[in-house]
Amino acid sequence: METQSCIEVKNEWGIVAARQAGRSLSKEIGFGSVDQARITTAISELARNIYLYAKRGEICLELVEKPSKLGLRKGIKIIARDRGPGIPDIKQVMMDGFTTSGGMGAGLPGVERLMDDFSINSEKGEGTTVTSTKWLR
């Protein structure tokens, strides 16, 4: 079963809408309040990065399932996609404390810690796609 919805991020309201959609879907899937907060925080960070660095993009949320020993395991997949300038050095931005915006530098490494699966693809001048998944325990 795959259900996907995408929220355009081009202003602060897009960030808020993406957060709300993520919280709603994670609650619907059955995540507890702590994991809902983790998912919402990850979405917020990804959406804010889109807004700050690419000016516009989208956050897509998808209910995913995979077979496990106990039957089907459910999760939420978050795909953050933009057509911005790209990330010149992914290894550098994945280091704790690295920041180009004057923030705490917890951004993408923080998202990776909050989620169970994480990947990032970026091409200079083409944009960036971050895909992360949180599995229901």
mmCIF file of N, CA and C in Angstrom:
data_model
loop_
_atom_site.group_PDB
_atom_site.id
_atom_site.type_symbol
_atom_site.label_atom_id
_atom_site.label_comp_id
_atom_site.label_asym_id
_atom_site.label_seq_id
_atom_site.Cartn_x
_atom_site.Cartn_y
_atom_site.Cartn_z
ATOM 1 N N MET A 1 0.850 -1.175 0.000
ATOM 2 C CA MET A 1 0.000 0.000 0.000
ATOM 3 C C MET A 1 0.895 1.239 0.000
ATOM 4 N N GLU A 2 0.657 2.138 -0.916
ATOM 5 C CA GLU A 2 1.407 3.379 -0.953
ATOM 6 C C GLU A 2 0.445 4.540 -1.127
ATOM 7 N N THR A 3 0.512 5.458 -0.211
ATOM 8 C CA THR A 3 -0.283 6.662 -0.274
ATOM 9 C C THR A 3 0.679 7.814 -0.156
ATOM 10 N N GLN A 4 0.683 8.716 -1.125
ATOM 11 C CA GLN A 4 1.622 9.821 -1.089
ATOM 12 C C GLN A 4 0.893 11.143 -1.243
ATOM 13 N N SER A 5 1.304 12.115 -0.453
ATOM 14 C CA SER A 5 0.812 13.472 -0.619
ATOM 15 C C SER A 5 2.014 14.400 -0.556
ATOM 16 N N CYS A 6 1.973 15.447 -1.340
ATOM 17 C CA CYS A 6 3.082 16.389 -1.401
ATOM 18 C C CYS A 6 2.602 17.783 -1.020
ATOM 19 N N ILE A 7 3.431 18.472 -0.266
ATOM 20 C CA ILE A 7 3.135 19.828 0.178
ATOM 21 C C ILE A 7 4.197 20.745 -0.398
ATOM 22 N N GLU A 8 3.762 21.775 -1.100
ATOM 23 C CA GLU A 8 4.707 22.738 -1.667
ATOM 24 C C GLU A 8 5.280 23.602 -0.553
ATOM 25 N N VAL A 9 6.590 23.803 -0.602
ATOM 26 C CA VAL A 9 7.266 24.654 0.367
ATOM 27 C C VAL A 9 7.873 25.828 -0.388
ATOM 28 N N LYS A 10 7.289 27.009 -0.168
ATOM 29 C CA LYS A 10 7.825 28.216 -0.793
ATOM 30 C C LYS A 10 7.765 29.400 0.168
ATOM 31 N N ASN A 11 7.227 29.149 1.374
ATOM 32 C CA ASN A 11 7.154 30.181 2.404
ATOM 33 C C ASN A 11 6.986 29.499 3.759
ATOM 34 N N GLU A 12 6.874 30.303 4.815
ATOM 35 C CA GLU A 12 6.722 29.754 6.166
ATOM 36 C C GLU A 12 5.467 28.884 6.291
ATOM 37 N N TRP A 13 4.407 29.245 5.588
ATOM 38 C CA TRP A 13 3.163 28.476 5.665
ATOM 39 C C TRP A 13 3.335 27.080 5.095
ATOM 40 N N GLY A 14 4.195 26.939 4.095
ATOM 41 C CA GLY A 14 4.483 25.611 3.549
ATOM 42 C C GLY A 14 5.171 24.731 4.572
ATOM 43 N N ILE A 15 6.059 25.338 5.380
ATOM 44 C CA ILE A 15 6.737 24.598 6.446
ATOM 45 C C ILE A 15 5.709 24.118 7.466
ATOM 46 N N VAL A 16 4.817 25.022 7.859
ATOM 47 C CA VAL A 16 3.772 24.686 8.834
ATOM 48 C C VAL A 16 2.864 23.583 8.284
ATOM 49 N N ALA A 17 2.446 23.712 7.029
ATOM 50 C CA ALA A 17 1.556 22.714 6.415
ATOM 51 C C ALA A 17 2.230 21.343 6.345
ATOM 52 N N ALA A 18 3.520 21.306 6.013
ATOM 53 C CA ALA A 18 4.252 20.037 5.938
ATOM 54 C C ALA A 18 4.336 19.387 7.322
ATOM 55 N N ARG A 19 4.623 20.198 8.341
ATOM 56 C CA ARG A 19 4.684 19.686 9.717
ATOM 57 C C ARG A 19 3.336 19.086 10.132
ATOM 58 N N GLN A 20 2.261 19.829 9.870
ATOM 59 C CA GLN A 20 0.923 19.367 10.260
ATOM 60 C C GLN A 20 0.552 18.074 9.535
ATOM 61 N N ALA A 21 0.869 18.011 8.244
ATOM 62 C CA ALA A 21 0.560 16.802 7.472
ATOM 63 C C ALA A 21 1.354 15.609 8.001
ATOM 64 N N GLY A 22 2.611 15.838 8.351
ATOM 65 C CA GLY A 22 3.442 14.766 8.899
ATOM 66 C C GLY A 22 2.942 14.277 10.241
ATOM 67 N N ARG A 23 2.560 15.204 11.105
ATOM 68 C CA ARG A 23 2.034 14.815 12.420
ATOM 69 C C ARG A 23 0.739 14.020 12.245
ATOM 70 N N SER A 24 -0.124 14.474 11.357
ATOM 71 C CA SER A 24 -1.404 13.812 11.126
ATOM 72 C C SER A 24 -1.204 12.391 10.587
ATOM 73 N N LEU A 25 -0.339 12.246 9.575
ATOM 74 C CA LEU A 25 -0.112 10.925 8.991
ATOM 75 C C LEU A 25 0.565 9.990 9.993
ATOM 76 N N SER A 26 1.545 10.501 10.737
ATOM 77 C CA SER A 26 2.232 9.638 11.699
ATOM 78 C C SER A 26 1.275 9.165 12.797
ATOM 79 N N LYS A 27 0.365 10.031 13.210
ATOM 80 C CA LYS A 27 -0.639 9.646 14.211
ATOM 81 C C LYS A 27 -1.580 8.594 13.632
ATOM 82 N N GLU A 28 -1.999 8.801 12.384
ATOM 83 C CA GLU A 28 -2.907 7.879 11.697
ATOM 84 C C GLU A 28 -2.281 6.485 11.559
ATOM 85 N N ILE A 29 -0.982 6.445 11.287
ATOM 86 C CA ILE A 29 -0.274 5.170 11.123
ATOM 87 C C ILE A 29 -0.168 4.434 12.452
ATOM 88 N N GLY A 30 -0.118 5.205 13.560
ATOM 89 C CA GLY A 30 -0.049 4.582 14.870
ATOM 90 C C GLY A 30 1.196 4.904 15.669
ATOM 91 N N PHE A 31 1.980 5.871 15.224
ATOM 92 C CA PHE A 31 3.169 6.269 15.970
ATOM 93 C C PHE A 31 2.766 6.910 17.293
ATOM 94 N N GLY A 32 3.548 6.661 18.338
ATOM 95 C CA GLY A 32 3.340 7.298 19.628
ATOM 96 C C GLY A 32 3.762 8.755 19.576
ATOM 97 N N SER A 33 3.490 9.483 20.644
ATOM 98 C CA SER A 33 3.745 10.929 20.650
ATOM 99 C C SER A 33 5.230 11.269 20.507
ATOM 100 N N VAL A 34 6.123 10.456 21.062
ATOM 101 C CA VAL A 34 7.561 10.742 20.943
ATOM 102 C C VAL A 34 8.008 10.612 19.488
ATOM 103 N N ASP A 35 7.614 9.530 18.829
ATOM 104 C CA ASP A 35 7.993 9.369 17.414
ATOM 105 C C ASP A 35 7.280 10.388 16.524
ATOM 106 N N GLN A 36 6.059 10.763 16.875
ATOM 107 C CA GLN A 36 5.384 11.830 16.118
ATOM 108 C C GLN A 36 6.208 13.109 16.190
ATOM 109 N N ALA A 37 6.722 13.414 17.366
ATOM 110 C CA ALA A 37 7.548 14.615 17.532
ATOM 111 C C ALA A 37 8.845 14.502 16.738
ATOM 112 N N ARG A 38 9.446 13.325 16.716
ATOM 113 C CA ARG A 38 10.678 13.119 15.926
ATOM 114 C C ARG A 38 10.404 13.336 14.445
ATOM 115 N N ILE A 39 9.333 12.758 13.960
ATOM 116 C CA ILE A 39 8.972 12.881 12.547
ATOM 117 C C ILE A 39 8.680 14.335 12.200
ATOM 118 N N THR A 40 7.913 15.004 13.044
ATOM 119 C CA THR A 40 7.573 16.410 12.812
ATOM 120 C C THR A 40 8.813 17.293 12.827
ATOM 121 N N THR A 41 9.743 17.010 13.723
ATOM 122 C CA THR A 41 10.991 17.771 13.792
ATOM 123 C C THR A 41 11.813 17.572 12.524
ATOM 124 N N ALA A 42 11.899 16.330 12.058
ATOM 125 C CA ALA A 42 12.644 16.043 10.825
ATOM 126 C C ALA A 42 12.027 16.781 9.635
ATOM 127 N N ILE A 43 10.701 16.736 9.534
ATOM 128 C CA ILE A 43 10.016 17.430 8.442
ATOM 129 C C ILE A 43 10.271 18.923 8.519
ATOM 130 N N SER A 44 10.203 19.472 9.708
ATOM 131 C CA SER A 44 10.431 20.900 9.897
ATOM 132 C C SER A 44 11.826 21.299 9.425
ATOM 133 N N GLU A 45 12.816 20.517 9.794
ATOM 134 C CA GLU A 45 14.200 20.814 9.398
ATOM 135 C C GLU A 45 14.359 20.720 7.876
ATOM 136 N N LEU A 46 13.804 19.684 7.277
ATOM 137 C CA LEU A 46 13.921 19.505 5.826
ATOM 138 C C LEU A 46 13.196 20.620 5.074
ATOM 139 N N ALA A 47 11.998 20.974 5.547
ATOM 140 C CA ALA A 47 11.230 22.036 4.887
ATOM 141 C C ALA A 47 11.935 23.387 5.034
ATOM 142 N N ARG A 48 12.486 23.635 6.217
ATOM 143 C CA ARG A 48 13.210 24.892 6.441
ATOM 144 C C ARG A 48 14.434 24.981 5.532
ATOM 145 N N ASN A 49 15.128 23.867 5.348
ATOM 146 C CA ASN A 49 16.277 23.857 4.433
ATOM 147 C C ASN A 49 15.850 24.199 3.008
ATOM 148 N N ILE A 50 14.721 23.634 2.588
ATOM 149 C CA ILE A 50 14.213 23.961 1.248
ATOM 150 C C ILE A 50 13.984 25.464 1.141
ATOM 151 N N TYR A 51 13.273 26.009 2.106
ATOM 152 C CA TYR A 51 12.927 27.438 2.093
ATOM 153 C C TYR A 51 14.171 28.332 2.147
ATOM 154 N N LEU A 52 15.123 27.993 3.012
ATOM 155 C CA LEU A 52 16.323 28.823 3.172
ATOM 156 C C LEU A 52 17.268 28.760 1.980
ATOM 157 N N TYR A 53 17.488 27.562 1.455
ATOM 158 C CA TYR A 53 18.551 27.375 0.471
ATOM 159 C C TYR A 53 18.076 27.266 -0.971
ATOM 160 N N ALA A 54 16.874 26.771 -1.196
ATOM 161 C CA ALA A 54 16.401 26.574 -2.563
ATOM 162 C C ALA A 54 15.231 27.494 -2.907
ATOM 163 N N LYS A 55 14.638 28.119 -1.907
ATOM 164 C CA LYS A 55 13.489 29.024 -2.034
ATOM 165 C C LYS A 55 12.166 28.306 -2.265
ATOM 166 N N ARG A 56 12.180 27.166 -2.952
ATOM 167 C CA ARG A 56 10.941 26.407 -3.144
ATOM 168 C C ARG A 56 11.262 24.946 -3.437
ATOM 169 N N GLY A 57 10.308 24.120 -3.085
ATOM 170 C CA GLY A 57 10.450 22.685 -3.296
ATOM 171 C C GLY A 57 9.220 22.008 -2.742
ATOM 172 N N GLU A 58 9.359 20.749 -2.373
ATOM 173 C CA GLU A 58 8.211 20.032 -1.837
ATOM 174 C C GLU A 58 8.640 18.985 -0.823
ATOM 175 N N ILE A 59 7.731 18.735 0.089
ATOM 176 C CA ILE A 59 7.871 17.634 1.045
ATOM 177 C C ILE A 59 6.770 16.643 0.690
ATOM 178 N N CYS A 60 7.169 15.420 0.365
ATOM 179 C CA CYS A 60 6.197 14.370 0.060
ATOM 180 C C CYS A 60 6.207 13.357 1.198
ATOM 181 N N LEU A 61 5.024 12.994 1.629
ATOM 182 C CA LEU A 61 4.849 12.041 2.717
ATOM 183 C C LEU A 61 4.164 10.803 2.168
ATOM 184 N N GLU A 62 4.676 9.660 2.568
ATOM 185 C CA GLU A 62 4.169 8.414 2.002
ATOM 186 C C GLU A 62 4.055 7.349 3.091
ATOM 187 N N LEU A 63 2.927 6.701 3.156
ATOM 188 C CA LEU A 63 2.756 5.527 4.007
ATOM 189 C C LEU A 63 3.413 4.369 3.278
ATOM 190 N N VAL A 64 4.362 3.713 3.941
ATOM 191 C CA VAL A 64 5.059 2.590 3.314
ATOM 192 C C VAL A 64 4.910 1.353 4.190
ATOM 193 N N GLU A 65 5.008 0.205 3.557
ATOM 194 C CA GLU A 65 4.939 -1.064 4.262
ATOM 195 C C GLU A 65 6.002 -1.998 3.714
ATOM 196 N N LYS A 66 6.526 -2.832 4.606
ATOM 197 C CA LYS A 66 7.467 -3.855 4.164
ATOM 198 C C LYS A 66 7.236 -5.109 4.991
ATOM 199 N N PRO A 67 7.483 -6.274 4.393
ATOM 200 C CA PRO A 67 7.288 -7.526 5.122
ATOM 201 C C PRO A 67 8.277 -7.632 6.286
ATOM 202 N N SER A 68 7.808 -8.190 7.384
ATOM 203 C CA SER A 68 8.680 -8.494 8.517
ATOM 204 C C SER A 68 8.267 -9.847 9.074
ATOM 205 N N LYS A 69 8.971 -10.310 10.076
ATOM 206 C CA LYS A 69 8.655 -11.609 10.672
ATOM 207 C C LYS A 69 7.249 -11.640 11.274
ATOM 208 N N LEU A 70 6.761 -10.471 11.666
ATOM 209 C CA LEU A 70 5.452 -10.381 12.313
ATOM 210 C C LEU A 70 4.350 -9.906 11.374
ATOM 211 N N GLY A 71 4.616 -9.926 10.087
ATOM 212 C CA GLY A 71 3.629 -9.438 9.113
ATOM 213 C C GLY A 71 4.143 -8.185 8.419
ATOM 214 N N LEU A 72 3.237 -7.300 8.065
ATOM 215 C CA LEU A 72 3.646 -6.072 7.395
ATOM 216 C C LEU A 72 4.036 -5.012 8.419
ATOM 217 N N ARG A 73 5.167 -4.399 8.181
ATOM 218 C CA ARG A 73 5.642 -3.310 9.041
ATOM 219 C C ARG A 73 5.325 -1.993 8.351
ATOM 220 N N LYS A 74 4.703 -1.078 9.076
ATOM 221 C CA LYS A 74 4.330 0.215 8.502
ATOM 222 C C LYS A 74 5.357 1.278 8.854
ATOM 223 N N GLY A 75 5.423 2.274 8.002
ATOM 224 C CA GLY A 75 6.308 3.397 8.262
ATOM 225 C C GLY A 75 5.865 4.618 7.492
ATOM 226 N N ILE A 76 6.581 5.694 7.722
ATOM 227 C CA ILE A 76 6.340 6.931 6.992
ATOM 228 C C ILE A 76 7.636 7.321 6.288
ATOM 229 N N LYS A 77 7.515 7.548 4.992
ATOM 230 C CA LYS A 77 8.661 7.996 4.196
ATOM 231 C C LYS A 77 8.482 9.482 3.909
ATOM 232 N N ILE A 78 9.549 10.224 4.111
ATOM 233 C CA ILE A 78 9.561 11.657 3.852
ATOM 234 C C ILE A 78 10.554 11.907 2.724
ATOM 235 N N ILE A 79 10.079 12.545 1.668
ATOM 236 C CA ILE A 79 10.945 12.907 0.550
ATOM 237 C C ILE A 79 10.929 14.427 0.447
ATOM 238 N N ALA A 80 12.094 15.028 0.663
ATOM 239 C CA ALA A 80 12.252 16.480 0.543
ATOM 240 C C ALA A 80 13.007 16.735 -0.757
ATOM 241 N N ARG A 81 12.363 17.476 -1.675
ATOM 242 C CA ARG A 81 12.929 17.640 -3.017
ATOM 243 C C ARG A 81 12.907 19.109 -3.407
ATOM 244 N N ASP A 82 14.016 19.565 -3.973
ATOM 245 C CA ASP A 82 14.065 20.946 -4.471
ATOM 246 C C ASP A 82 14.886 21.017 -5.749
ATOM 247 N N ARG A 83 14.797 22.147 -6.403
ATOM 248 C CA ARG A 83 15.560 22.413 -7.627
ATOM 249 C C ARG A 83 16.522 23.571 -7.366
ATOM 250 N N GLY A 84 17.069 23.614 -6.161
ATOM 251 C CA GLY A 84 17.950 24.700 -5.754
ATOM 252 C C GLY A 84 19.367 24.521 -6.262
ATOM 253 N N PRO A 85 20.302 25.195 -5.617
ATOM 254 C CA PRO A 85 21.689 25.203 -6.080
ATOM 255 C C PRO A 85 22.433 23.891 -5.847
ATOM 256 N N GLY A 86 21.870 23.007 -5.043
ATOM 257 C CA GLY A 86 22.559 21.759 -4.720
ATOM 258 C C GLY A 86 23.524 21.959 -3.565
ATOM 259 N N ILE A 87 24.026 20.872 -3.053
ATOM 260 C CA ILE A 87 24.972 20.899 -1.935
ATOM 261 C C ILE A 87 26.344 20.523 -2.478
ATOM 262 N N PRO A 88 27.301 21.463 -2.434
ATOM 263 C CA PRO A 88 28.617 21.187 -3.016
ATOM 264 C C PRO A 88 29.390 20.078 -2.300
ATOM 265 N N ASP A 89 29.241 19.946 -0.985
ATOM 266 C CA ASP A 89 30.004 18.968 -0.217
ATOM 267 C C ASP A 89 29.086 18.294 0.807
ATOM 268 N N ILE A 90 28.490 17.179 0.413
ATOM 269 C CA ILE A 90 27.551 16.478 1.286
ATOM 270 C C ILE A 90 28.235 16.017 2.562
ATOM 271 N N LYS A 91 29.453 15.522 2.442
ATOM 272 C CA LYS A 91 30.178 15.057 3.625
ATOM 273 C C LYS A 91 30.305 16.176 4.660
ATOM 274 N N GLN A 92 30.565 17.391 4.199
ATOM 275 C CA GLN A 92 30.714 18.523 5.104
ATOM 276 C C GLN A 92 29.398 18.871 5.813
ATOM 277 N N VAL A 93 28.293 18.916 5.061
ATOM 278 C CA VAL A 93 27.021 19.282 5.693
ATOM 279 C C VAL A 93 26.507 18.189 6.628
ATOM 280 N N MET A 94 27.041 16.981 6.493
ATOM 281 C CA MET A 94 26.624 15.896 7.377
ATOM 282 C C MET A 94 27.471 15.831 8.651
ATOM 283 N N MET A 95 28.367 16.791 8.830
ATOM 284 C CA MET A 95 29.167 16.868 10.055
ATOM 285 C C MET A 95 28.410 17.692 11.094
ATOM 286 N N ASP A 96 28.307 17.171 12.316
ATOM 287 C CA ASP A 96 27.669 17.918 13.390
ATOM 288 C C ASP A 96 28.373 19.254 13.583
ATOM 289 N N GLY A 97 27.573 20.298 13.738
ATOM 290 C CA GLY A 97 28.126 21.626 13.995
ATOM 291 C C GLY A 97 28.354 22.456 12.750
ATOM 292 N N PHE A 98 28.325 21.845 11.558
ATOM 293 C CA PHE A 98 28.518 22.629 10.338
ATOM 294 C C PHE A 98 27.243 23.407 10.041
ATOM 295 N N THR A 99 27.388 24.689 9.767
ATOM 296 C CA THR A 99 26.233 25.513 9.427
ATOM 297 C C THR A 99 26.633 26.593 8.433
ATOM 298 N N THR A 100 25.729 26.895 7.525
ATOM 299 C CA THR A 100 25.931 28.036 6.625
ATOM 300 C C THR A 100 24.916 29.117 6.923
ATOM 301 N N SER A 101 23.972 28.807 7.844
ATOM 302 C CA SER A 101 22.902 29.759 8.125
ATOM 303 C C SER A 101 23.037 30.418 9.492
ATOM 304 N N GLY A 102 24.099 30.086 10.220
ATOM 305 C CA GLY A 102 24.272 30.654 11.551
ATOM 306 C C GLY A 102 23.503 29.907 12.622
ATOM 307 N N GLY A 103 22.888 28.785 12.252
ATOM 308 C CA GLY A 103 22.139 27.988 13.226
ATOM 309 C C GLY A 103 23.063 27.100 14.038
ATOM 310 N N MET A 104 22.479 26.112 14.705
ATOM 311 C CA MET A 104 23.252 25.236 15.573
ATOM 312 C C MET A 104 24.002 24.151 14.802
ATOM 313 N N GLY A 105 23.696 23.959 13.536
ATOM 314 C CA GLY A 105 24.389 22.941 12.761
ATOM 315 C C GLY A 105 23.915 21.530 13.055
ATOM 316 N N ALA A 106 22.680 21.396 13.536
ATOM 317 C CA ALA A 106 22.142 20.067 13.839
ATOM 318 C C ALA A 106 21.299 19.541 12.689
ATOM 319 N N GLY A 107 21.053 20.361 11.673
ATOM 320 C CA GLY A 107 20.187 20.089 10.539
ATOM 321 C C GLY A 107 20.129 18.684 10.006
ATOM 322 N N LEU A 108 20.826 18.419 8.929
ATOM 323 C CA LEU A 108 20.738 17.118 8.274
ATOM 324 C C LEU A 108 21.268 15.978 9.143
ATOM 325 N N PRO A 109 22.372 16.163 9.894
ATOM 326 C CA PRO A 109 22.774 15.075 10.794
ATOM 327 C C PRO A 109 21.696 14.785 11.837
ATOM 328 N N GLY A 110 20.989 15.808 12.276
ATOM 329 C CA GLY A 110 19.893 15.618 13.230
ATOM 330 C C GLY A 110 18.759 14.823 12.622
ATOM 331 N N VAL A 111 18.415 15.150 11.376
ATOM 332 C CA VAL A 111 17.363 14.405 10.675
ATOM 333 C C VAL A 111 17.773 12.940 10.562
ATOM 334 N N GLU A 112 19.028 12.696 10.220
ATOM 335 C CA GLU A 112 19.500 11.318 10.085
ATOM 336 C C GLU A 112 19.367 10.563 11.407
ATOM 337 N N ARG A 113 19.664 11.215 12.536
ATOM 338 C CA ARG A 113 19.547 10.571 13.846
ATOM 339 C C ARG A 113 18.088 10.317 14.238
ATOM 340 N N LEU A 114 17.192 11.211 13.839
ATOM 341 C CA LEU A 114 15.776 11.082 14.209
ATOM 342 C C LEU A 114 15.065 9.964 13.446
ATOM 343 N N MET A 115 15.556 9.669 12.254
ATOM 344 C CA MET A 115 14.881 8.711 11.381
ATOM 345 C C MET A 115 15.619 7.377 11.374
ATOM 346 N N ASP A 116 14.990 6.332 10.803
ATOM 347 C CA ASP A 116 15.616 5.010 10.739
ATOM 348 C C ASP A 116 16.437 4.822 9.466
ATOM 349 N N ASP A 117 15.953 5.329 8.361
ATOM 350 C CA ASP A 117 16.666 5.252 7.074
ATOM 351 C C ASP A 117 16.845 6.672 6.568
ATOM 352 N N PHE A 118 17.978 6.936 5.906
ATOM 353 C CA PHE A 118 18.279 8.294 5.457
ATOM 354 C C PHE A 118 19.194 8.225 4.251
ATOM 355 N N SER A 119 18.869 8.992 3.211
ATOM 356 C CA SER A 119 19.782 9.133 2.064
ATOM 357 C C SER A 119 19.644 10.542 1.503
ATOM 358 N N ILE A 120 20.721 11.005 0.900
ATOM 359 C CA ILE A 120 20.721 12.337 0.317
ATOM 360 C C ILE A 120 21.426 12.279 -1.036
ATOM 361 N N ASN A 121 20.806 12.907 -2.013
ATOM 362 C CA ASN A 121 21.386 13.033 -3.349
ATOM 363 C C ASN A 121 21.309 14.491 -3.741
ATOM 364 N N SER A 122 22.416 15.022 -4.237
ATOM 365 C CA SER A 122 22.439 16.423 -4.615
ATOM 366 C C SER A 122 23.382 16.622 -5.786
ATOM 367 N N GLU A 123 22.953 17.469 -6.718
ATOM 368 C CA GLU A 123 23.794 17.826 -7.853
ATOM 369 C C GLU A 123 23.841 19.334 -7.965
ATOM 370 N N LYS A 124 25.028 19.845 -8.136
ATOM 371 C CA LYS A 124 25.204 21.289 -8.243
ATOM 372 C C LYS A 124 24.343 21.832 -9.387
ATOM 373 N N GLY A 125 23.543 22.838 -9.067
ATOM 374 C CA GLY A 125 22.682 23.468 -10.057
ATOM 375 C C GLY A 125 21.414 22.696 -10.395
ATOM 376 N N GLU A 126 21.265 21.493 -9.858
ATOM 377 C CA GLU A 126 20.113 20.651 -10.179
ATOM 378 C C GLU A 126 19.160 20.495 -9.006
ATOM 379 N N GLY A 127 19.688 20.576 -7.789
ATOM 380 C CA GLY A 127 18.846 20.436 -6.613
ATOM 381 C C GLY A 127 19.240 19.279 -5.732
ATOM 382 N N THR A 128 18.430 19.074 -4.718
ATOM 383 C CA THR A 128 18.716 18.086 -3.684
ATOM 384 C C THR A 128 17.458 17.287 -3.368
ATOM 385 N N THR A 129 17.642 15.997 -3.117
ATOM 386 C CA THR A 129 16.566 15.144 -2.641
ATOM 387 C C THR A 129 17.057 14.400 -1.409
ATOM 388 N N VAL A 130 16.318 14.556 -0.327
ATOM 389 C CA VAL A 130 16.603 13.821 0.910
ATOM 390 C C VAL A 130 15.428 12.882 1.133
ATOM 391 N N THR A 131 15.741 11.610 1.326
ATOM 392 C CA THR A 131 14.712 10.602 1.570
ATOM 393 C C THR A 131 14.986 9.963 2.923
ATOM 394 N N SER A 132 13.970 9.955 3.776
ATOM 395 C CA SER A 132 14.138 9.343 5.090
ATOM 396 C C SER A 132 12.859 8.611 5.469
ATOM 397 N N THR A 133 13.032 7.553 6.266
ATOM 398 C CA THR A 133 11.897 6.732 6.674
ATOM 399 C C THR A 133 11.974 6.452 8.165
ATOM 400 N N LYS A 134 10.827 6.503 8.814
ATOM 401 C CA LYS A 134 10.697 6.095 10.214
ATOM 402 C C LYS A 134 9.752 4.907 10.236
ATOM 403 N N TRP A 135 10.181 3.801 10.860
ATOM 404 C CA TRP A 135 9.377 2.582 10.919
ATOM 405 C C TRP A 135 8.672 2.479 12.264
ATOM 406 N N LEU A 136 7.441 2.039 12.219
ATOM 407 C CA LEU A 136 6.648 1.822 13.415
ATOM 408 C C LEU A 136 7.235 0.629 14.175
ATOM 409 N N ARG A 137 7.436 0.800 15.461
ATOM 410 C CA ARG A 137 8.039 -0.262 16.277
ATOM 411 C C ARG A 137 6.970 -1.154 16.876
#
